[in-house]
Coordinates of C-alpha atoms in Angstrom, one line a residue:
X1 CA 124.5 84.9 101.1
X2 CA 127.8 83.7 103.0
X3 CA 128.3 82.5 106.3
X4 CA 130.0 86.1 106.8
X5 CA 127.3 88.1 105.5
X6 CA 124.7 86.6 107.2
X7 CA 126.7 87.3 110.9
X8 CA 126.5 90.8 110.0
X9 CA 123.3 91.3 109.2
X10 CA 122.1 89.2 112.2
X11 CA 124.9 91.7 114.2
X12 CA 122.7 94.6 112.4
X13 CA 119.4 93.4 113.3
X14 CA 120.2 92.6 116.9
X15 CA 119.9 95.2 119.5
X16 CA 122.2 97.4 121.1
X17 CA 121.6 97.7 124.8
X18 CA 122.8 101.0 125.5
X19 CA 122.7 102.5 129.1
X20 CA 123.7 106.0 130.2
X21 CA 124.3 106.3 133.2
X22 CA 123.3 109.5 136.0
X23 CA 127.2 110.5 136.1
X24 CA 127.8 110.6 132.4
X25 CA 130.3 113.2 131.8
X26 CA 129.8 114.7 128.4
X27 CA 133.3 113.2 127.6
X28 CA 131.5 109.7 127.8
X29 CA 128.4 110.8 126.0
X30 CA 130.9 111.9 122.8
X31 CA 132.4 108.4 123.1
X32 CA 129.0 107.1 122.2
X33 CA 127.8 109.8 120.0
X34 CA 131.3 108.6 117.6
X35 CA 130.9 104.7 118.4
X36 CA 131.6 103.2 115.0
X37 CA 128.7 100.4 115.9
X38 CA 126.2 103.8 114.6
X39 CA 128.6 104.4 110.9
X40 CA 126.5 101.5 109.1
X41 CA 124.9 101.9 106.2
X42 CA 121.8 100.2 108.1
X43 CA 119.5 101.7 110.6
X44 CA 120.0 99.6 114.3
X45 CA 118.1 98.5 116.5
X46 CA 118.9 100.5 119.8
X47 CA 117.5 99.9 123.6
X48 CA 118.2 102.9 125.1
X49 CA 118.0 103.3 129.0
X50 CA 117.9 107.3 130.0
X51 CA 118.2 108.2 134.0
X52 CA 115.7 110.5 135.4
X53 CA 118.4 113.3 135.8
X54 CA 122.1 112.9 134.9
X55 CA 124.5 115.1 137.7
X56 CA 126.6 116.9 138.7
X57 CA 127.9 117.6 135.5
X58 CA 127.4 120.8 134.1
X59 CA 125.9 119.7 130.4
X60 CA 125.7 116.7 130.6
X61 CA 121.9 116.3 130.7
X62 CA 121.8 118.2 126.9
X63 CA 125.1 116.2 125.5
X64 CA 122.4 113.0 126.3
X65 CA 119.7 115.1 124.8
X66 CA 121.5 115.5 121.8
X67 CA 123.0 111.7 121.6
X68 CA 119.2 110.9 122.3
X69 CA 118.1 112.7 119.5
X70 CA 120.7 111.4 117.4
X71 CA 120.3 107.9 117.6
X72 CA 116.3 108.6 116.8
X73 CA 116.8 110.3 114.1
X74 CA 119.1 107.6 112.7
X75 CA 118.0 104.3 114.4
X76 CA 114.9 102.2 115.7
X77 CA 115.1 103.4 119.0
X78 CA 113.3 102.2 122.3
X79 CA 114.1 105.0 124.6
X80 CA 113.5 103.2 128.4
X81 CA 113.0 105.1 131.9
X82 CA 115.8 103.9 133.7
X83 CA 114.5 102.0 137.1
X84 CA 111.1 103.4 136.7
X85 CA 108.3 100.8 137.6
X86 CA 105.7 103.6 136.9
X87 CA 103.4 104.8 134.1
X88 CA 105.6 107.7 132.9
X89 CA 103.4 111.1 132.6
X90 CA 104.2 115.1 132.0
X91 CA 105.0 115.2 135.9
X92 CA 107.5 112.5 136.0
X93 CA 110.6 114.1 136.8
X94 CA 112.3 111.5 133.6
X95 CA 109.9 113.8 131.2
X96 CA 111.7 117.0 131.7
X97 CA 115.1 116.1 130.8
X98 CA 116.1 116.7 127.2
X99 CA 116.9 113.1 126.1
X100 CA 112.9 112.0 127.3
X101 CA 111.6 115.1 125.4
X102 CA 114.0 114.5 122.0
X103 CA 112.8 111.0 122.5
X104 CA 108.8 111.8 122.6
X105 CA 109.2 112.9 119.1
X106 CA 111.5 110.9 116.9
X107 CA 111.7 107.6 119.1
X108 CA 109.6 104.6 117.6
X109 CA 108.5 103.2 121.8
X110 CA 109.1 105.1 124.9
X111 CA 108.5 102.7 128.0
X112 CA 109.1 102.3 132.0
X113 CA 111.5 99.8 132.8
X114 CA 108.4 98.1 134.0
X115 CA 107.3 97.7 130.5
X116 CA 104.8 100.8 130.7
X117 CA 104.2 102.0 127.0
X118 CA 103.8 106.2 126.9
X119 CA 101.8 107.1 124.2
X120 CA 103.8 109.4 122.7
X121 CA 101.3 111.9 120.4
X122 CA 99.0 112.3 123.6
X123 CA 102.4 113.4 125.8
X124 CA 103.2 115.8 123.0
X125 CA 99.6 116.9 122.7
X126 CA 99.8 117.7 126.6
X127 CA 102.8 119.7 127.0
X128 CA 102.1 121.9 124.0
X129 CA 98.4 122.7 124.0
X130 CA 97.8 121.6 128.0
X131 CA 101.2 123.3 129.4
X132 CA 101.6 125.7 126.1
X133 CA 104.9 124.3 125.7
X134 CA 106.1 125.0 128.8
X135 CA 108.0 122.3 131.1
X136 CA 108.2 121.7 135.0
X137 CA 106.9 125.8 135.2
X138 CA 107.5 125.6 139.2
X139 CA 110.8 125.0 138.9
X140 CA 112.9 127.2 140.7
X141 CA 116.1 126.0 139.2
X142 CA 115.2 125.1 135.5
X143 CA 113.0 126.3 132.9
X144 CA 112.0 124.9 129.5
X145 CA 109.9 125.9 126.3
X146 CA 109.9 122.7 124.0
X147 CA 108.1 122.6 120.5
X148 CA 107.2 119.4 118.3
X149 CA 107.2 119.7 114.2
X150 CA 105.0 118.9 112.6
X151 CA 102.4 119.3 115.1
X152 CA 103.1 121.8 117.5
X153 CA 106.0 123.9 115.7
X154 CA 104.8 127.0 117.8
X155 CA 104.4 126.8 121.2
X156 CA 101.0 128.3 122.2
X157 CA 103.7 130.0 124.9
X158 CA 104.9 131.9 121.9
X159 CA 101.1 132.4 120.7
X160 CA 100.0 134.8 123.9
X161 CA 98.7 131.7 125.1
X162 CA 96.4 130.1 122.0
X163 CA 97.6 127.5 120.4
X164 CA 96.3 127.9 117.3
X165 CA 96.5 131.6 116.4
X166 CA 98.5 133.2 114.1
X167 CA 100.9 135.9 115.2
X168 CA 103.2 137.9 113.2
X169 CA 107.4 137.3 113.2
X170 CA 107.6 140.6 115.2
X171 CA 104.9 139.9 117.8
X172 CA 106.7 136.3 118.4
X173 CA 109.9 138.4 118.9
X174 CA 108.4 140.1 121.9
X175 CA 106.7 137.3 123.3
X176 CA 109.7 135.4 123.3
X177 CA 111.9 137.7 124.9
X178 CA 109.2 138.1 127.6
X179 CA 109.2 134.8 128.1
X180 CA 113.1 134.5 128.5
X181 CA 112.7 137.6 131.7
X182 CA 110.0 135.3 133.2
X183 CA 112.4 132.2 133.3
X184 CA 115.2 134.4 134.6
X185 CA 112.7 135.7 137.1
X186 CA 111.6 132.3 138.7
X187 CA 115.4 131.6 138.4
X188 CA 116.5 134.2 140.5
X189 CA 114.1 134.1 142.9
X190 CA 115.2 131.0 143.6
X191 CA 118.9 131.9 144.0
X192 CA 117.7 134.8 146.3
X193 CA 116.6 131.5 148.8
X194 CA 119.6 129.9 148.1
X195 CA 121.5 133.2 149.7
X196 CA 122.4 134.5 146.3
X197 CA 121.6 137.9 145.2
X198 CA 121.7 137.9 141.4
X199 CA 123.3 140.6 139.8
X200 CA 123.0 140.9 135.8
X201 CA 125.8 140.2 133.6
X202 CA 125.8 143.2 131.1
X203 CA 122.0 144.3 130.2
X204 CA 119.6 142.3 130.6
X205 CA 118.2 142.4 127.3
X206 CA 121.5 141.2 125.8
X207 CA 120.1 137.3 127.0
X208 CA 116.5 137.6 124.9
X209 CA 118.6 138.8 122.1
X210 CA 121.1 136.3 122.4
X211 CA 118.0 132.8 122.5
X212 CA 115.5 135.1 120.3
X213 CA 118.2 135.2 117.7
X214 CA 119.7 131.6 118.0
X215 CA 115.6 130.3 118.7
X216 CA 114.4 131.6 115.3
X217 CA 117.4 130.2 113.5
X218 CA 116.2 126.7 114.9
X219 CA 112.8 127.2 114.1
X220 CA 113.2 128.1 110.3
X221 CA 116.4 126.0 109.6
X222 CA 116.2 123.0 112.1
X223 CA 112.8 121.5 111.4
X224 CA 113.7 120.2 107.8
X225 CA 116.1 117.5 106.1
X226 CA 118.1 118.0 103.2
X227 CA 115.2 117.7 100.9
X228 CA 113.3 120.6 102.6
X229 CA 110.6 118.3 103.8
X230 CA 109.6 119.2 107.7
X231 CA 111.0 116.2 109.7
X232 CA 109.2 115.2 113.0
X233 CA 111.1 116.5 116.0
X234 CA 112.0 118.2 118.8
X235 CA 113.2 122.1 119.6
X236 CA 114.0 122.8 123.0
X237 CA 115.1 126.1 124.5
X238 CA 116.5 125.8 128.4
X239 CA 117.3 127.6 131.1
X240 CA 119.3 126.7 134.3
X241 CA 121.1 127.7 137.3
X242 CA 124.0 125.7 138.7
X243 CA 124.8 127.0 142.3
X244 CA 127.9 126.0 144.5
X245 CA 129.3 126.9 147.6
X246 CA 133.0 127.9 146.0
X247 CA 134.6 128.5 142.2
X248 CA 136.3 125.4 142.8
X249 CA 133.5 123.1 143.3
X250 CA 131.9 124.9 140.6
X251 CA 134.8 124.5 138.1
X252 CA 134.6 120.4 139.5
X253 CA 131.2 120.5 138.1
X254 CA 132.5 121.3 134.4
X255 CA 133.8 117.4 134.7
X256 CA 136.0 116.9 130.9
X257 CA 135.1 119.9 130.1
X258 CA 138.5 122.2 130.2
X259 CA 137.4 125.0 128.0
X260 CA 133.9 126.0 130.5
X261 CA 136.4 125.5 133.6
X262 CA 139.0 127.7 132.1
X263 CA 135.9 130.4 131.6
X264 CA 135.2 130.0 135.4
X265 CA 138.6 130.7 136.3
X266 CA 138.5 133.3 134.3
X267 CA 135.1 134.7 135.1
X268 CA 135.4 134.7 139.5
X269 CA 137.6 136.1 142.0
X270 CA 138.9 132.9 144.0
X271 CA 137.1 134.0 147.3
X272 CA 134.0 134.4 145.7
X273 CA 131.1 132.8 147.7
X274 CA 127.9 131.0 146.0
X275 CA 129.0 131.4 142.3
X276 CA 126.7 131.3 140.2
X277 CA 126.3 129.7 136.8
X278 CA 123.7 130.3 134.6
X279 CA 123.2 128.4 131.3
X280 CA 120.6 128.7 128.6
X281 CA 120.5 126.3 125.5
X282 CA 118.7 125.8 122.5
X283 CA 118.4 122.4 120.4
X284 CA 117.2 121.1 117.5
X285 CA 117.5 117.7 115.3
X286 CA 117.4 119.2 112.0
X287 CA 119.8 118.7 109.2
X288 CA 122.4 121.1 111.1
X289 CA 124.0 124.1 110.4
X290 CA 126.3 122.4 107.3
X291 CA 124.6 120.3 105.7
X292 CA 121.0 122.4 105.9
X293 CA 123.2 125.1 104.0
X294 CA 124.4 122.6 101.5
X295 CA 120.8 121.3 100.6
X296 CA 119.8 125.0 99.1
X297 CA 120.7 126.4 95.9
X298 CA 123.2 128.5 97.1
X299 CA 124.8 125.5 98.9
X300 CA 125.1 123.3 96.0
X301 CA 127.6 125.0 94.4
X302 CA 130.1 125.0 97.0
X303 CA 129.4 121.2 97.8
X304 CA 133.2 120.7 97.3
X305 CA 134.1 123.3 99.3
X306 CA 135.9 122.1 102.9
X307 CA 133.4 122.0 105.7
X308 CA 134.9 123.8 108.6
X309 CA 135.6 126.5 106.3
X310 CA 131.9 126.7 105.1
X311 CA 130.6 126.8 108.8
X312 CA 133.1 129.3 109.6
X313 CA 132.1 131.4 106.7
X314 CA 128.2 130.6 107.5
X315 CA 128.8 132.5 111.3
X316 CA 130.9 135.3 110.5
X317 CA 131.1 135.9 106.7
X318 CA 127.7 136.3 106.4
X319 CA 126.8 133.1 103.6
X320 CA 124.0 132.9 103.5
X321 CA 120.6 131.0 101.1
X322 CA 118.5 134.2 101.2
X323 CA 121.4 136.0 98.6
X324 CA 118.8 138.1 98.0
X325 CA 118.3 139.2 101.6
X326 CA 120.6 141.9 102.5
X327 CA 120.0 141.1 106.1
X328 CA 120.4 137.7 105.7
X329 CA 123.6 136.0 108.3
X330 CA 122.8 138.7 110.6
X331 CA 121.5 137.0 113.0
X332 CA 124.6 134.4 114.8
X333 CA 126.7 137.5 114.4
X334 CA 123.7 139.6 116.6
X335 CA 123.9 136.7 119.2
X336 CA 127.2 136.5 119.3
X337 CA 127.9 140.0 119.6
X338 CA 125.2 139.9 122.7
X339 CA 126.8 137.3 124.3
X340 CA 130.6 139.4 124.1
X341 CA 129.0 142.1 125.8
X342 CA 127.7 139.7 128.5
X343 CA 131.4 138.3 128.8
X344 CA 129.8 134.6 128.0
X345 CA 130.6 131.5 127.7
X346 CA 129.9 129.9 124.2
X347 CA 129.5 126.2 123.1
X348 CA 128.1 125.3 119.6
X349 CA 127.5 121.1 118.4
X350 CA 126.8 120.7 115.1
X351 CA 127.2 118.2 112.7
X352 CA 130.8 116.9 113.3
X353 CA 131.9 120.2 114.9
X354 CA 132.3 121.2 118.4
X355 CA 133.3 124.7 119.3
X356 CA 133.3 127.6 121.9
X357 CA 134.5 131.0 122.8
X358 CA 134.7 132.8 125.9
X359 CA 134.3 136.5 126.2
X360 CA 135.4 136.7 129.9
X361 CA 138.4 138.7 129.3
X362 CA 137.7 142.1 127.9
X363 CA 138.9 143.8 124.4
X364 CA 139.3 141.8 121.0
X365 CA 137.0 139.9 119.4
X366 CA 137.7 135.9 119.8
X367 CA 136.1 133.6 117.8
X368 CA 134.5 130.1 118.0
X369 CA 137.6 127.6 118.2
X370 CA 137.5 123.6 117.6
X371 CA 137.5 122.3 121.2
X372 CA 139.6 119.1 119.6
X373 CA 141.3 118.4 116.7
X374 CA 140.8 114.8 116.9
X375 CA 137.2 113.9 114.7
X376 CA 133.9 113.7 116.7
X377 CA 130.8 111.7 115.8
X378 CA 128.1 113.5 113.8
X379 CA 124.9 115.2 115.9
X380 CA 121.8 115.7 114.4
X381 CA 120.5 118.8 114.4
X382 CA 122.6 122.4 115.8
X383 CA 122.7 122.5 119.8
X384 CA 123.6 126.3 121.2
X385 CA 124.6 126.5 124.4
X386 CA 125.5 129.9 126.3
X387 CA 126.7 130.4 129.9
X388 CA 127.3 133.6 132.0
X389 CA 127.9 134.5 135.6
X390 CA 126.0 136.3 138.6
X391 CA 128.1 136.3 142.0

């Protein structure tokens, strides 16, 4: 081995100290997510120091969720509590965010910056079978169901309540979409305090749909790798408000990104007082929606087929690996159909694609466009996010 070879693989070995910081826009967190230091053939080794909350961004805390997730599922990552001296627990305001909980299943240490170890399978066996999967519940201003596979792929939430019983696909349905008009519930009630009186944006129903849809797509498709083994991770499904006292400080809060501040614009009368922004996501580190498609035996045929064109054809043209299924690619076209009627906002990271829609202006039908043309780092995993307004 050469002088040269030996520099990189000490370069290789050594760790990256990475540090995101609370006013990340998601503009910086894509600028690490496509840092050429992750292209290696070799896994790193990669310090990672999360805040307890990134702000005011709009986002920004599930662009570091999915960069978080990333890096775990691709490097030895010690995921740190940024300037926390304590043991960090289930009530630590750090363990909420979605780069903690993406950590708790795919990173090899989680620590406070005091050195604190959390021990990871205990936190996970907490919040599923202690909390049912449910996050931060008193919450007036966020809402979260989170799931671990292998372990805990159904949240007891999603079980009436038992964390080991069986319930049918239908049943889960129901439950689910219950569960999505609770969390809208204990959102709204806290905008009522706030001085807002919510008001829904197209029926009500339309949201459930919308996360049921998108939720079961992540659970059957986002918990295995290209082989079809199930992969130890994360799924998340979130709910938050974002209140201001004017559209513009509101459209200030989109930071980089243009497309949700153009929605904004589009979706509030410029007197409006205390807009409201409310934005539900759901995440998962799986192989994504590309290359998941590409591992199956309807997918391995078209392996030579361009990418974009594949996803493209994998929203709206119905491919599909159940062939057999005469159902089957219904159900992004259902959510995405919900979400027009709710004149949404529509963000979807996957693999090395980014793209939205917004449905604020009535008529047509527009479709998910590339945000950039210019080539963004590869996510793990297929990251849904949908935003709508109440004034």
């Amino acid at each position: 081995m050469n002088a040269k070879t030996i520099s990189k693989a000490t370069d290789a070995m050594k760790a990256v100290d990475l540090r995101l910081k609370a006013k990340s826009t998601i503009h910086d967190l894509e600028g690490v997510i496509a840092d050429e230091r992750w292209g290696g053939p070799e896994p790193r080794s990669v310090d990672l120091r999360i805040p307890s909350a990134f702000e005011p961004d709009i986002l920004a805390d599930i662009w570091a969720g999915m960069l978080t997730g990333t890096l775990c599922r691709n490097h030895i990552v010690k995921t740190v509590g940024w300037g926390i001296s304590d043991a960090i627990t289930a009530t630590s305001n750090i363990a909420t965010s979605p780069a903690f909980l993406a950590s708790l299943s795919a990173a090899n240490t989680i620590a406070s910056e005091s050195g604190v170890e959390v021990d990871s399978a205990s936190l996970r066996r907490e919040f599923a079978l202690l909390l049912h999967g449910l996050v931060d519940v008193t919450s007036g201003k966020v809402q979260t169901l989170v799931e671990f596979d292998p372990e805990y792929s159904v949240a007891p939430a999603l079980r009436g309540g038992d964390g080991f019983a069986e319930v049918s696909a239908l049943d889960r349905k129901r439950i689910f979409e219950q569960l999505v008009l609770e969390f809208r519930q204990k959102l709204e009630v806290a905008a009522i305090r706030y001085g807002v009186t919510p008001v829904n944006s197209g029926a009500a129903g339309d949201i459930g749909k919308f996360l049921e849809e998108i939720h079961e797509n992540a659970h059957e498709h986002g918990s295995r790798d290209a082989s079809g083994r199930t992969i130890r991770g994360t799924r998340l499904m979130r709910m938050r408000k974002h209140l201001a006292d004017s559209k513009k400080q509101l459209s200030e809060r989109c930071g980089t990104f243009s497309a949700l501040a153009k929605h904004i614009e589009d979706s509030f009368a410029d007197n409006t007082k205390l807009p409201v922004l409310i934005e539900a996501c759901v995440s998962d580190f799986g192989s994504g929606i590309v290359d998941g498609f590409l591992a199956t035996d309807a997918g391995r045929i078209l392996q030579r087929t361009n990418r974009r064109e594949l996803l493209e054809a994998l929203i709206y043209d119905r491919l599909s690996s159940k062939s057999s299924d005469p159902s089957a690619g219904l159900g992004l076209q259902k959510a995405l159909d919900a979400a027009r009627q709710m004149g949404a906002f529509v963000s979807l990271r996957t693999g090395e694609f980014w793209l939205t829609v917004s449905f604020a202006k009535a008529g047509g039908k527009p479709k998910l466009e590339d945000v950039s043309k210019e080539a963004l780092g590869k996510v793990a995993g297929t990251h849904w996010q949908i935003l709508w307004t109440q004034s």
